[in-house]
mmCIF file of C-alpha atoms and ligand atoms in Angstrom:
data_model
loop_
_atom_site.group_PDB
_atom_site.id
_atom_site.type_symbol
_atom_site.label_atom_id
_atom_site.label_comp_id
_atom_site.label_asym_id
_atom_site.label_seq_id
_atom_site.Cartn_x
_atom_site.Cartn_y
_atom_site.Cartn_z
ATOM 1 C CA MET A 1 -64.085 -116.642 -126.103
ATOM 2 C CA LYS A 2 -62.002 -113.999 -127.803
ATOM 3 C CA VAL A 3 -64.252 -111.485 -129.594
ATOM 4 C CA GLY A 4 -63.047 -108.476 -131.774
ATOM 5 C CA VAL A 5 -65.479 -105.710 -132.302
ATOM 6 C CA VAL A 6 -65.153 -103.964 -135.173
ATOM 7 C CA GLY A 7 -66.667 -100.546 -135.540
ATOM 8 C CA CYS A 8 -66.608 -98.443 -132.129
ATOM 9 C CA GLY A 9 -69.047 -95.658 -133.144
ATOM 10 C CA PHE A 10 -72.623 -94.723 -132.086
ATOM 11 C CA PHE A 11 -74.255 -98.132 -131.493
ATOM 12 C CA ALA A 12 -71.263 -100.290 -130.402
ATOM 13 C CA GLN A 13 -71.079 -98.756 -126.952
ATOM 14 C CA ASN A 14 -73.997 -100.934 -126.227
ATOM 15 C CA HIS A 15 -72.245 -103.993 -127.993
ATOM 16 C CA LEU A 16 -69.139 -103.000 -125.716
ATOM 17 C CA HIS A 17 -71.227 -103.312 -122.669
ATOM 18 C CA ALA A 18 -73.194 -106.464 -123.424
ATOM 19 C CA TRP A 19 -70.103 -108.028 -124.015
ATOM 20 C CA THR A 20 -68.647 -106.981 -120.972
ATOM 21 C CA ASP A 21 -71.692 -108.130 -119.144
ATOM 22 C CA LEU A 22 -70.853 -111.506 -120.665
ATOM 23 C CA VAL A 23 -67.522 -111.983 -119.433
ATOM 24 C CA PRO A 24 -68.690 -114.258 -116.768
ATOM 25 C CA ARG A 25 -70.234 -116.747 -119.778
ATOM 26 C CA GLY A 26 -66.438 -116.732 -121.363
ATOM 27 C CA ILE A 27 -66.498 -113.634 -123.118
ATOM 28 C CA GLU A 28 -62.986 -112.002 -123.390
ATOM 29 C CA ILE A 29 -62.968 -108.471 -125.240
ATOM 30 C CA ALA A 30 -59.544 -109.363 -126.982
ATOM 31 C CA ALA A 31 -59.664 -106.331 -129.518
ATOM 32 C CA VAL A 32 -61.322 -103.312 -131.024
ATOM 33 C CA CYS A 33 -60.790 -101.897 -134.501
ATOM 34 C CA ASP A 34 -61.995 -98.640 -135.835
ATOM 35 C CA VAL A 35 -60.872 -96.725 -138.912
ATOM 36 C CA ASP A 36 -60.883 -94.009 -136.772
ATOM 37 C CA PRO A 37 -58.013 -94.504 -134.579
ATOM 38 C CA ALA A 38 -59.071 -92.465 -131.555
ATOM 39 C CA LYS A 39 -62.460 -94.168 -131.570
ATOM 40 C CA ALA A 40 -60.545 -97.281 -131.595
ATOM 41 C CA LYS A 41 -58.335 -96.257 -128.743
ATOM 42 C CA ALA A 42 -61.198 -94.346 -126.769
ATOM 43 C CA ALA A 43 -62.902 -98.139 -126.745
ATOM 44 C CA ALA A 44 -60.200 -99.715 -125.549
ATOM 45 C CA GLU A 45 -59.230 -97.226 -122.945
ATOM 46 C CA LYS A 46 -63.190 -97.509 -121.634
ATOM 47 C CA PHE A 47 -63.911 -100.932 -121.732
ATOM 48 C CA GLY A 48 -60.177 -102.232 -120.730
ATOM 49 C CA VAL A 49 -59.572 -103.667 -124.013
ATOM 50 C CA PRO A 50 -55.538 -104.754 -124.342
ATOM 51 C CA HIS A 51 -55.471 -104.207 -128.065
ATOM 52 C CA TRP A 52 -56.705 -101.788 -130.645
ATOM 53 C CA TYR A 53 -56.550 -101.543 -134.128
ATOM 54 C CA SER A 54 -57.540 -99.277 -137.313
ATOM 55 C CA ASP A 55 -57.347 -101.880 -139.663
ATOM 56 C CA ALA A 56 -59.341 -104.871 -139.381
ATOM 57 C CA GLU A 57 -56.963 -107.283 -141.484
ATOM 58 C CA ALA A 58 -54.482 -106.700 -139.093
ATOM 59 C CA MET A 59 -56.745 -107.520 -136.263
ATOM 60 C CA PHE A 60 -57.423 -110.814 -137.975
ATOM 61 C CA ARG A 61 -54.040 -111.723 -138.555
ATOM 62 C CA GLU A 62 -52.803 -110.811 -135.013
ATOM 63 C CA ARG A 63 -55.412 -112.002 -132.871
ATOM 64 C CA SER A 64 -56.455 -115.481 -132.429
ATOM 65 C CA LEU A 65 -60.444 -114.436 -132.465
ATOM 66 C CA GLY A 66 -63.161 -117.097 -131.709
ATOM 67 C CA LEU A 67 -65.652 -114.222 -132.603
ATOM 68 C CA VAL A 68 -65.845 -111.219 -134.606
ATOM 69 C CA ASP A 69 -68.813 -108.553 -134.017
ATOM 70 C CA ILE A 70 -68.924 -106.144 -137.079
ATOM 71 C CA VAL A 71 -70.818 -102.747 -135.900
ATOM 72 C CA THR A 72 -69.996 -100.705 -138.753
ATOM 73 C CA ARG A 73 -72.323 -99.234 -141.056
ATOM 74 C CA VAL A 74 -73.985 -101.323 -143.792
ATOM 75 C CA GLY A 75 -71.562 -100.356 -146.440
ATOM 76 C CA THR A 76 -68.619 -102.158 -144.925
ATOM 77 C CA HIS A 77 -70.727 -105.213 -144.033
ATOM 78 C CA GLN A 78 -69.816 -107.542 -147.116
ATOM 79 C CA ARG A 79 -66.010 -106.900 -147.068
ATOM 80 C CA LEU A 80 -65.857 -107.239 -143.407
ATOM 81 C CA VAL A 81 -67.863 -110.637 -143.428
ATOM 82 C CA GLU A 82 -65.325 -111.733 -146.120
ATOM 83 C CA LEU A 83 -62.519 -110.889 -144.480
ATOM 84 C CA ALA A 84 -63.738 -112.773 -141.365
ATOM 85 C CA VAL A 85 -64.602 -115.837 -143.533
ATOM 86 C CA SER A 86 -61.090 -115.911 -145.176
ATOM 87 C CA HIS A 87 -59.970 -115.865 -141.628
ATOM 88 C CA LYS A 88 -62.127 -118.821 -140.673
ATOM 89 C CA VAL A 89 -63.887 -116.690 -137.573
ATOM 90 C CA PRO A 90 -67.552 -116.927 -136.682
ATOM 91 C CA ALA A 91 -69.041 -113.170 -137.020
ATOM 92 C CA ILE A 92 -72.029 -111.428 -135.949
ATOM 93 C CA VAL A 93 -72.974 -108.472 -138.144
ATOM 94 C CA GLN A 94 -75.122 -105.579 -137.279
ATOM 95 C CA LYS A 95 -78.355 -104.691 -139.089
ATOM 96 C CA PRO A 96 -78.779 -103.947 -142.356
ATOM 97 C CA PHE A 97 -77.290 -107.071 -142.944
ATOM 98 C CA GLY A 98 -76.348 -105.710 -146.342
ATOM 99 C CA PRO A 99 -77.183 -103.101 -148.930
ATOM 100 C CA ASP A 100 -79.230 -105.264 -150.930
ATOM 101 C CA ILE A 101 -80.354 -108.820 -150.808
ATOM 102 C CA ALA A 102 -77.884 -110.063 -153.167
ATOM 103 C CA ALA A 103 -75.165 -109.121 -150.948
ATOM 104 C CA CYS A 104 -76.867 -110.322 -148.137
ATOM 105 C CA ARG A 105 -76.994 -113.844 -149.869
ATOM 106 C CA GLU A 106 -73.568 -113.796 -150.945
ATOM 107 C CA MET A 107 -72.520 -113.382 -147.610
ATOM 108 C CA THR A 108 -74.678 -116.164 -146.421
ATOM 109 C CA GLN A 109 -72.993 -118.412 -149.017
ATOM 110 C CA ALA A 110 -69.587 -117.499 -147.895
ATOM 111 C CA SER A 111 -70.358 -118.455 -144.597
ATOM 112 C CA LYS A 112 -71.879 -121.758 -145.504
ATOM 113 C CA GLN A 113 -69.427 -122.655 -147.797
ATOM 114 C CA ALA A 114 -66.461 -122.188 -145.078
ATOM 115 C CA GLY A 115 -68.811 -123.889 -142.318
ATOM 116 C CA LEU A 116 -68.944 -120.611 -140.365
ATOM 117 C CA PHE A 117 -71.168 -119.345 -138.146
ATOM 118 C CA LEU A 118 -72.825 -116.019 -139.366
ATOM 119 C CA ALA A 119 -75.559 -114.306 -137.387
ATOM 120 C CA VAL A 120 -77.424 -110.899 -137.685
ATOM 121 C CA HIS A 121 -77.615 -108.633 -134.952
ATOM 122 C CA GLU A 122 -81.434 -108.520 -135.389
ATOM 123 C CA ASN A 123 -82.105 -107.340 -131.668
ATOM 124 C CA PHE A 124 -85.882 -106.270 -131.806
ATOM 125 C CA ARG A 125 -87.357 -109.451 -131.922
ATOM 126 C CA PHE A 126 -85.222 -109.889 -128.291
ATOM 127 C CA GLN A 127 -86.896 -106.644 -126.748
ATOM 128 C CA ALA A 128 -88.321 -107.650 -123.418
ATOM 129 C CA PRO A 129 -92.129 -107.506 -124.518
ATOM 130 C CA MET A 130 -91.508 -109.452 -127.543
ATOM 131 C CA ARG A 131 -89.809 -112.098 -125.320
ATOM 132 C CA ARG A 132 -93.158 -112.155 -123.701
ATOM 133 C CA ILE A 133 -95.452 -112.160 -126.277
ATOM 134 C CA ARG A 134 -93.744 -114.779 -128.383
ATOM 135 C CA ALA A 135 -93.860 -116.826 -124.951
ATOM 136 C CA LEU A 136 -97.539 -115.983 -124.801
ATOM 137 C CA LEU A 137 -98.375 -117.289 -128.507
ATOM 138 C CA GLN A 138 -96.138 -120.287 -128.124
ATOM 139 C CA ALA A 139 -98.336 -121.303 -125.109
ATOM 140 C CA GLY A 140 -101.309 -121.036 -127.334
ATOM 141 C CA THR A 141 -102.796 -118.082 -124.594
ATOM 142 C CA ILE A 142 -104.797 -116.616 -127.636
ATOM 143 C CA GLY A 143 -105.183 -119.474 -129.800
ATOM 144 C CA THR A 144 -104.075 -119.587 -133.375
ATOM 145 C CA PRO A 145 -103.092 -115.752 -134.129
ATOM 146 C CA SER A 146 -104.696 -114.146 -137.649
ATOM 147 C CA TRP A 147 -104.367 -110.363 -137.606
ATOM 148 C CA ALA A 148 -101.671 -108.248 -136.180
ATOM 149 C CA ARG A 149 -100.558 -104.579 -136.400
ATOM 150 C CA ILE A 150 -96.717 -103.899 -135.499
ATOM 151 C CA SER A 151 -96.334 -100.209 -135.325
ATOM 152 C CA PHE A 152 -93.025 -97.957 -134.892
ATOM 153 C CA ARG A 153 -94.165 -94.450 -134.938
ATOM 154 C CA THR A 154 -91.801 -91.503 -133.687
ATOM 155 C CA ALA A 155 -90.326 -88.105 -134.501
ATOM 156 C CA TYR A 156 -87.566 -88.288 -132.028
ATOM 157 C CA ASP A 157 -84.571 -86.628 -133.440
ATOM 158 C CA ILE A 158 -82.594 -89.853 -134.832
ATOM 159 C CA TYR A 159 -80.698 -87.751 -136.630
ATOM 160 C CA LYS A 160 -78.647 -86.444 -134.132
ATOM 161 C CA GLY A 161 -77.114 -89.564 -133.132
ATOM 162 C CA GLN A 162 -77.354 -91.114 -136.472
ATOM 163 C CA PRO A 163 -76.807 -88.268 -139.080
ATOM 164 C CA TYR A 164 -76.322 -90.688 -141.844
ATOM 165 C CA LEU A 165 -79.735 -91.835 -141.794
ATOM 166 C CA ALA A 166 -80.884 -88.634 -143.606
ATOM 167 C CA LEU A 167 -78.494 -89.354 -146.531
ATOM 168 C CA GLU A 168 -79.676 -92.777 -147.279
ATOM 169 C CA GLU A 169 -81.610 -93.474 -150.606
ATOM 170 C CA ARG A 170 -83.343 -96.431 -148.826
ATOM 171 C CA PHE A 171 -84.056 -95.359 -145.737
ATOM 172 C CA VAL A 172 -86.758 -96.298 -143.083
ATOM 173 C CA LEU A 173 -87.515 -99.854 -144.544
ATOM 174 C CA ILE A 174 -83.795 -100.772 -144.783
ATOM 175 C CA ASP A 175 -83.149 -99.051 -141.493
ATOM 176 C CA LEU A 176 -86.381 -99.628 -139.344
ATOM 177 C CA GLY A 177 -88.433 -101.864 -141.479
ATOM 178 C CA VAL A 178 -86.031 -104.651 -141.005
ATOM 179 C CA HIS A 179 -86.533 -104.487 -137.512
ATOM 180 C CA VAL A 180 -90.333 -104.464 -137.672
ATOM 181 C CA LEU A 181 -90.947 -106.944 -140.590
ATOM 182 C CA ASP A 182 -88.460 -109.260 -138.511
ATOM 183 C CA MET A 183 -90.956 -108.972 -135.332
ATOM 184 C CA ALA A 184 -93.621 -109.823 -137.931
ATOM 185 C CA ARG A 185 -92.158 -112.921 -138.971
ATOM 186 C CA ALA A 186 -90.951 -113.814 -135.375
ATOM 187 C CA LEU A 187 -94.740 -113.567 -134.506
ATOM 188 C CA LEU A 188 -96.811 -114.721 -137.322
ATOM 189 C CA GLY A 189 -94.429 -116.607 -139.270
ATOM 190 C CA GLU A 190 -93.135 -116.643 -142.867
ATOM 191 C CA VAL A 191 -94.399 -113.560 -145.543
ATOM 192 C CA GLU A 192 -96.125 -114.921 -148.703
ATOM 193 C CA HIS A 193 -97.023 -111.953 -150.124
ATOM 194 C CA LEU A 194 -97.359 -107.869 -149.493
ATOM 195 C CA SER A 195 -98.570 -104.707 -150.896
ATOM 196 C CA ALA A 196 -96.517 -101.171 -149.678
ATOM 197 C CA GLU A 197 -97.010 -97.637 -149.662
ATOM 198 C CA THR A 198 -93.566 -95.300 -149.152
ATOM 199 C CA GLN A 199 -93.723 -91.363 -148.176
ATOM 200 C CA ARG A 200 -91.013 -89.250 -148.192
ATOM 201 C CA ARG A 201 -92.847 -86.644 -145.440
ATOM 202 C CA ASN A 202 -89.483 -84.664 -144.033
ATOM 203 C CA PRO A 203 -88.395 -82.985 -147.081
ATOM 204 C CA ASN A 204 -85.023 -82.598 -145.446
ATOM 205 C CA VAL A 205 -83.936 -86.499 -145.672
ATOM 206 C CA ARG A 206 -82.851 -88.152 -149.024
ATOM 207 C CA GLY A 207 -84.997 -91.468 -148.618
ATOM 208 C CA GLU A 208 -88.571 -92.652 -147.855
ATOM 209 C CA ASP A 209 -88.992 -91.800 -143.988
ATOM 210 C CA THR A 210 -92.498 -93.590 -143.634
ATOM 211 C CA ALA A 211 -93.565 -96.920 -144.608
ATOM 212 C CA THR A 212 -97.125 -98.665 -144.520
ATOM 213 C CA VAL A 213 -97.012 -102.518 -145.344
ATOM 214 C CA MET A 214 -99.993 -104.799 -145.389
ATOM 215 C CA MET A 215 -98.845 -108.643 -145.495
ATOM 216 C CA ARG A 216 -100.392 -112.176 -145.855
ATOM 217 C CA HIS A 217 -98.289 -114.464 -143.948
ATOM 218 C CA THR A 218 -98.566 -118.328 -145.176
ATOM 219 C CA SER A 219 -100.453 -119.271 -142.251
ATOM 220 C CA GLY A 220 -103.127 -117.441 -143.568
ATOM 221 C CA ALA A 221 -102.348 -114.410 -140.729
ATOM 222 C CA VAL A 222 -102.650 -110.903 -142.122
ATOM 223 C CA SER A 223 -100.279 -108.061 -140.455
ATOM 224 C CA ILE A 224 -99.833 -104.613 -140.907
ATOM 225 C CA VAL A 225 -96.426 -103.085 -140.223
ATOM 226 C CA GLU A 226 -96.209 -99.493 -140.180
ATOM 227 C CA CYS A 227 -92.574 -97.528 -139.548
ATOM 228 C CA THR A 228 -92.446 -93.914 -139.371
ATOM 229 C CA TYR A 229 -89.810 -91.398 -138.156
ATOM 230 C CA GLU A 230 -92.483 -88.639 -139.097
ATOM 231 C CA ALA A 231 -95.027 -89.053 -136.203
ATOM 232 C CA ARG A 232 -95.405 -85.865 -134.430
ATOM 233 C CA ARG A 233 -97.622 -87.040 -131.460
ATOM 234 C CA LEU A 234 -97.697 -87.034 -127.839
ATOM 235 C CA PRO A 235 -96.443 -88.755 -125.953
ATOM 236 C CA ASP A 236 -93.551 -89.820 -128.482
ATOM 237 C CA VAL A 237 -93.179 -93.558 -127.387
ATOM 238 C CA PHE A 238 -89.646 -93.933 -129.029
ATOM 239 C CA PRO A 239 -88.229 -96.362 -129.207
ATOM 240 C CA GLU A 240 -91.075 -98.667 -128.350
ATOM 241 C CA THR A 241 -92.878 -100.876 -131.009
ATOM 242 C CA LEU A 242 -96.601 -101.153 -130.638
ATOM 243 C CA ILE A 243 -98.159 -104.355 -130.983
ATOM 244 C CA GLU A 244 -101.639 -105.851 -131.390
ATOM 245 C CA ILE A 245 -102.518 -109.373 -132.129
ATOM 246 C CA GLU A 246 -105.883 -111.092 -132.468
ATOM 247 C CA GLY A 247 -106.208 -114.618 -132.172
ATOM 248 C CA SER A 248 -108.947 -117.461 -132.177
ATOM 249 C CA LYS A 249 -109.247 -117.404 -128.243
ATOM 250 C CA GLY A 250 -107.956 -113.719 -127.668
ATOM 251 C CA ALA A 251 -105.755 -110.840 -127.852
ATOM 252 C CA ILE A 252 -102.766 -109.505 -127.298
ATOM 253 C CA VAL A 253 -102.211 -105.381 -127.238
ATOM 254 C CA LEU A 254 -98.764 -103.961 -126.187
ATOM 255 C CA LYS A 255 -99.545 -100.491 -124.838
ATOM 256 C CA PRO A 256 -97.021 -97.446 -124.413
ATOM 257 C CA GLY A 257 -94.953 -97.970 -121.401
ATOM 258 C CA SER A 258 -94.719 -101.760 -122.107
ATOM 259 C CA ILE A 259 -97.895 -102.459 -120.898
ATOM 260 C CA LEU A 260 -99.056 -105.794 -122.248
ATOM 261 C CA GLU A 261 -102.739 -106.109 -122.009
ATOM 262 C CA VAL A 262 -103.978 -109.910 -122.448
ATOM 263 C CA ALA A 263 -107.424 -110.887 -123.333
ATOM 264 C CA VAL A 264 -108.771 -114.592 -123.045
ATOM 265 C CA ASN A 265 -112.257 -115.454 -122.752
ATOM 266 C CA GLY A 266 -113.672 -111.930 -122.125
ATOM 267 C CA LYS A 267 -111.082 -111.562 -119.105
ATOM 268 C CA LEU A 268 -108.200 -108.955 -119.178
ATOM 269 C CA ASN A 269 -104.885 -109.445 -117.866
ATOM 270 C CA ARG A 270 -102.502 -106.518 -117.479
ATOM 271 C CA GLU A 271 -98.778 -107.054 -117.062
ATOM 272 C CA ASP A 272 -95.811 -104.263 -116.941
ATOM 273 C CA VAL A 273 -93.172 -106.117 -119.383
ATOM 274 C CA ASP A 274 -90.671 -102.893 -119.460
ATOM 275 C CA PRO A 275 -87.332 -104.378 -118.871
ATOM 276 C CA PRO A 276 -85.079 -102.877 -116.244
ATOM 277 C CA VAL A 277 -82.575 -99.803 -116.891
ATOM 278 C CA LEU A 278 -79.116 -101.729 -117.270
ATOM 279 C CA PRO A 279 -76.588 -99.816 -115.036
ATOM 280 C CA TRP A 280 -75.032 -98.648 -118.280
ATOM 281 C CA ALA A 281 -78.363 -97.798 -119.726
ATOM 282 C CA GLU A 282 -80.477 -94.607 -120.170
ATOM 283 C CA ARG A 283 -84.028 -94.042 -120.916
ATOM 284 C CA PRO A 284 -85.637 -93.978 -123.620
ATOM 285 C CA TRP A 285 -83.147 -96.361 -125.197
ATOM 286 C CA HIS A 286 -83.561 -99.029 -122.321
ATOM 287 C CA ILE A 287 -85.317 -101.168 -124.282
ATOM 288 C CA VAL A 288 -83.054 -101.459 -127.183
ATOM 289 C CA GLN A 289 -80.129 -101.555 -124.795
ATOM 290 C CA GLU A 290 -81.578 -104.521 -122.928
ATOM 291 C CA SER A 291 -82.293 -106.447 -125.711
ATOM 292 C CA VAL A 292 -78.600 -105.965 -127.347
ATOM 293 C CA LEU A 293 -77.435 -107.784 -124.272
ATOM 294 C CA ALA A 294 -79.936 -110.242 -124.669
ATOM 295 C CA ALA A 295 -79.416 -110.967 -128.715
ATOM 296 C CA CYS A 296 -75.399 -111.174 -127.816
ATOM 297 C CA SER A 297 -76.275 -113.815 -125.036
ATOM 298 C CA HIS A 298 -78.512 -115.901 -127.619
ATOM 299 C CA MET A 299 -76.036 -115.841 -130.200
ATOM 300 C CA LEU A 300 -72.992 -116.745 -127.797
ATOM 301 C CA GLU A 301 -75.176 -119.514 -126.594
ATOM 302 C CA ALA A 302 -75.891 -120.534 -130.054
ATOM 303 C CA LEU A 303 -72.133 -120.381 -130.939
ATOM 304 C CA GLN A 304 -71.225 -122.183 -127.789
ATOM 305 C CA SER A 305 -73.403 -124.769 -128.323
ATOM 306 C CA GLY A 306 -72.515 -125.520 -132.084
ATOM 307 C CA GLY A 307 -75.992 -124.470 -133.271
ATOM 308 C CA ALA A 308 -77.532 -121.629 -135.572
ATOM 309 C CA ALA A 309 -78.688 -118.267 -134.167
ATOM 310 C CA ASP A 310 -82.701 -117.597 -134.355
ATOM 311 C CA THR A 311 -81.014 -114.532 -136.162
ATOM 312 C CA SER A 312 -78.858 -116.561 -138.505
ATOM 313 C CA ALA A 313 -77.841 -114.831 -141.903
ATOM 314 C CA HIS A 314 -79.982 -117.671 -143.271
ATOM 315 C CA ASP A 315 -82.838 -116.292 -141.217
ATOM 316 C CA ASN A 316 -82.202 -112.754 -142.012
ATOM 317 C CA VAL A 317 -82.037 -112.991 -145.402
ATOM 318 C CA ARG A 318 -85.623 -113.580 -145.445
ATOM 319 C CA THR A 319 -86.497 -110.730 -143.646
ATOM 320 C CA PHE A 320 -84.387 -108.823 -145.897
ATOM 321 C CA ALA A 321 -86.536 -110.433 -148.941
ATOM 322 C CA VAL A 322 -89.658 -108.785 -147.328
ATOM 323 C CA ALA A 323 -88.224 -105.293 -147.160
ATOM 324 C CA GLU A 324 -86.914 -105.611 -150.796
ATOM 325 C CA ALA A 325 -90.787 -106.864 -151.814
ATOM 326 C CA ALA A 326 -91.948 -103.920 -149.804
ATOM 327 C CA TYR A 327 -90.069 -101.407 -152.054
ATOM 328 C CA GLU A 328 -91.033 -103.494 -155.153
ATOM 329 C CA ALA A 329 -94.607 -103.128 -153.995
ATOM 330 C CA ALA A 330 -94.353 -99.311 -153.302
ATOM 331 C CA LYS A 331 -92.806 -98.632 -156.684
ATOM 332 C CA SER A 332 -95.122 -100.952 -158.804
ATOM 333 C CA GLY A 333 -98.130 -100.183 -156.857
ATOM 334 C CA ARG A 334 -98.917 -104.088 -156.943
ATOM 335 C CA ALA A 335 -98.679 -106.792 -154.555
ATOM 336 C CA VAL A 336 -95.645 -108.562 -154.667
ATOM 337 C CA LYS A 337 -94.677 -112.230 -153.820
ATOM 338 C CA VAL A 338 -92.055 -112.307 -151.496
ATOM 339 C CA ALA A 339 -88.832 -114.207 -152.845
ATOM 340 C CA THR A 340 -88.216 -117.469 -151.037
ATOM 341 C CA ILE A 341 -84.206 -117.824 -150.589
HETATM 342 P P1 NAD B 1 -71.294 -94.887 -136.475
HETATM 343 O O1 NAD B 1 -71.210 -94.157 -137.837
HETATM 344 O O2 NAD B 1 -71.737 -93.900 -135.365
HETATM 345 O O3 NAD B 1 -70.178 -95.693 -136.166
HETATM 346 C C1 NAD B 1 -69.752 -96.697 -137.025
HETATM 347 C C2 NAD B 1 -68.117 -97.068 -136.563
HETATM 348 O O4 NAD B 1 -67.509 -97.827 -137.784
HETATM 349 C C3 NAD B 1 -67.426 -95.550 -137.185
HETATM 350 O O5 NAD B 1 -66.902 -95.141 -136.012
HETATM 351 C C4 NAD B 1 -66.607 -96.029 -138.494
HETATM 352 O O6 NAD B 1 -65.383 -95.199 -138.090
HETATM 353 C C5 NAD B 1 -66.343 -97.069 -138.188
HETATM 354 N N1 NAD B 1 -65.820 -98.027 -139.283
HETATM 355 C C6 NAD B 1 -66.368 -97.774 -140.767
HETATM 356 N N2 NAD B 1 -65.614 -98.567 -141.756
HETATM 357 C C7 NAD B 1 -64.669 -99.321 -140.802
HETATM 358 C C8 NAD B 1 -63.712 -100.609 -141.155
HETATM 359 N N3 NAD B 1 -63.715 -100.957 -142.259
HETATM 360 N N4 NAD B 1 -63.222 -101.156 -140.274
HETATM 361 C C9 NAD B 1 -63.384 -100.456 -139.073
HETATM 362 N N5 NAD B 1 -64.185 -99.550 -138.608
HETATM 363 C C10 NAD B 1 -64.929 -98.842 -139.542
HETATM 364 O O7 NAD B 1 -72.816 -96.117 -136.934
HETATM 365 P P2 NAD B 1 -74.012 -96.521 -135.711
HETATM 366 O O8 NAD B 1 -74.943 -95.399 -135.540
HETATM 367 O O9 NAD B 1 -72.731 -96.911 -134.873
HETATM 368 O O10 NAD B 1 -74.078 -97.554 -136.824
HETATM 369 C C11 NAD B 1 -73.592 -98.895 -137.031
HETATM 370 C C12 NAD B 1 -74.466 -99.988 -137.288
HETATM 371 O O11 NAD B 1 -75.369 -100.099 -136.197
HETATM 372 C C13 NAD B 1 -75.333 -99.534 -138.557
HETATM 373 O O12 NAD B 1 -75.542 -100.608 -139.037
HETATM 374 C C14 NAD B 1 -76.574 -99.105 -137.745
HETATM 375 O O13 NAD B 1 -77.944 -99.608 -138.668
HETATM 376 C C15 NAD B 1 -76.771 -100.146 -136.753
HETATM 377 N N6 NAD B 1 -77.664 -99.645 -135.472
HETATM 378 C C16 NAD B 1 -78.219 -100.608 -135.019
HETATM 379 C C17 NAD B 1 -79.234 -100.524 -134.095
HETATM 380 C C18 NAD B 1 -80.363 -101.418 -133.271
HETATM 381 O O14 NAD B 1 -80.953 -101.620 -132.734
HETATM 382 N N7 NAD B 1 -79.811 -102.775 -133.843
HETATM 383 C C19 NAD B 1 -79.376 -99.217 -133.450
HETATM 384 C C20 NAD B 1 -78.734 -98.059 -134.001
HETATM 385 C C21 NAD B 1 -77.676 -98.213 -135.268
HETATM 386 O O1 89Y B 2 -81.500 -96.880 -136.537
HETATM 387 C C1 89Y B 2 -82.571 -97.662 -136.162
HETATM 388 C C2 89Y B 2 -82.360 -98.865 -135.278
HETATM 389 O O2 89Y B 2 -81.654 -99.632 -135.880
HETATM 390 O O3 89Y B 2 -82.942 -99.068 -134.014
HETATM 391 C C3 89Y B 2 -83.398 -97.761 -133.565
HETATM 392 C C4 89Y B 2 -82.611 -96.534 -134.668
HETATM 393 O O4 89Y B 2 -81.062 -96.738 -133.784
HETATM 394 C C5 89Y B 2 -83.363 -95.376 -134.582
HETATM 395 O O5 89Y B 2 -84.637 -95.544 -134.725
#
C-alpha cells in the first residue's frame, strides 16, 4: 500500500512515525508533499521517503498511490480531497474535516459518488482510555449509560506549536470540540438536541476558547461536554480528556493520569489505562501520539478489508453537525436540534 502524505508540518510528524510503524502491515511511504519544499525535503530525509513534492497534483500524477493522508490545515482539505477523488485515490483527512458542514457534505458526496474510501483522522476515540471505556460499555459492565460528563480543560500553551489557532474565528468547537463531541457520540450514541454557551476568555485570541455544551442523546442519555484552553488549574492534565459515565448498574470515572475507576454493585475497581510512551513519542503528548497509531492502524485495516472506517467521512459529518448545532445554540441562546445528514 503506497501512501502519500500531504502536509509535513507540526502534527504530520506523528502520522509519518505511525505509517513507519505500519510498514510491517504493508505500508510504504512512497512520497511526501508540502507547499514548503524545505519541509517536504526534511520529512523525506527524516523518514527515508524516496520522493518529495511541493505540488500535490504532481505527486498524484507521478506516483500510483493506494492511499493519501492529508495532514494540512482545514482551509486546504476540500481542494486536496477533491484532487484525491479526481485521481481515484482513497484518502484520509485530518480533523477538522472541513471549514463548515456544507464542505464536509460535499467531500463526503464526492467520495461516495466515486465509490472511494474517505475517512477522517479523528483519533481521540482511539485513545487508550477511550478504547477501554468503550469495551466496558459494550460488555454492559455498568448497564445502560444514562449520564456523562466529558471534559477537556487546560491552559497548556497550544499556541506555541499551533500558532494559527489564535487566529481562528470559529476556534475551540472546531479545533477541539470536534474531538470531544465525537467522544460523546462514540460513548452515548447520536445527539438529538443540545444547548451551548461559548466564551472568549483569553483576549489575545480571535475566536471562542471555551465551550460548555449540554446534550440529549437519542437514547435518552444526557451528556455535558466541556472544552477550554483557559483553565488555569494545577495539575494541568493536557492533553487528557476526563470522563464520567453513570449507568444503570454502575459508573466509570476516568481520572487524571489515566486512572480508570469502575464502580459496579458497590465495588470499586481501579485500573491504570495510560498507554505506553512509544519510542518516538514524548510526554505529555504520548496519549495523543499513541492514538494516531491506533487510528491509522484501524483505518488501514478498514481500507485493506474493503470496509468503511469507524471514522468514515459519513460518520464524521454527524460529529461536525453537532459542532455546528453548538455554535447555533450559543448564538441563539436556545436549544437546537442536530441536523441529520
Ligand atoms: P501546520 O501548519 O504545522 O502544518 C500544515 C502543513 O501543511 C504546513 O507545513 C503547510 O506548508 C502544509 N500545506 C498547506 N497547504 C498545503 C498544500 N496545498 N499542499 C501541501 N502542503 C500544504 O499545521 P498542523 O498543526 O500540523 O495541523 C495540521 C492539521 O492537523 C490541522 O487540521 C490540525 O487541526 C490537525 N491536528 C490534529 C491533531 C489531532 O490530535 N488529531 C492535533 C494537532 C493538529
Ligand atoms: O489542536 C488540538 C487537537 O486536535 O488535539 C490536541 C490539539 O493539538 C491541541 O489541543
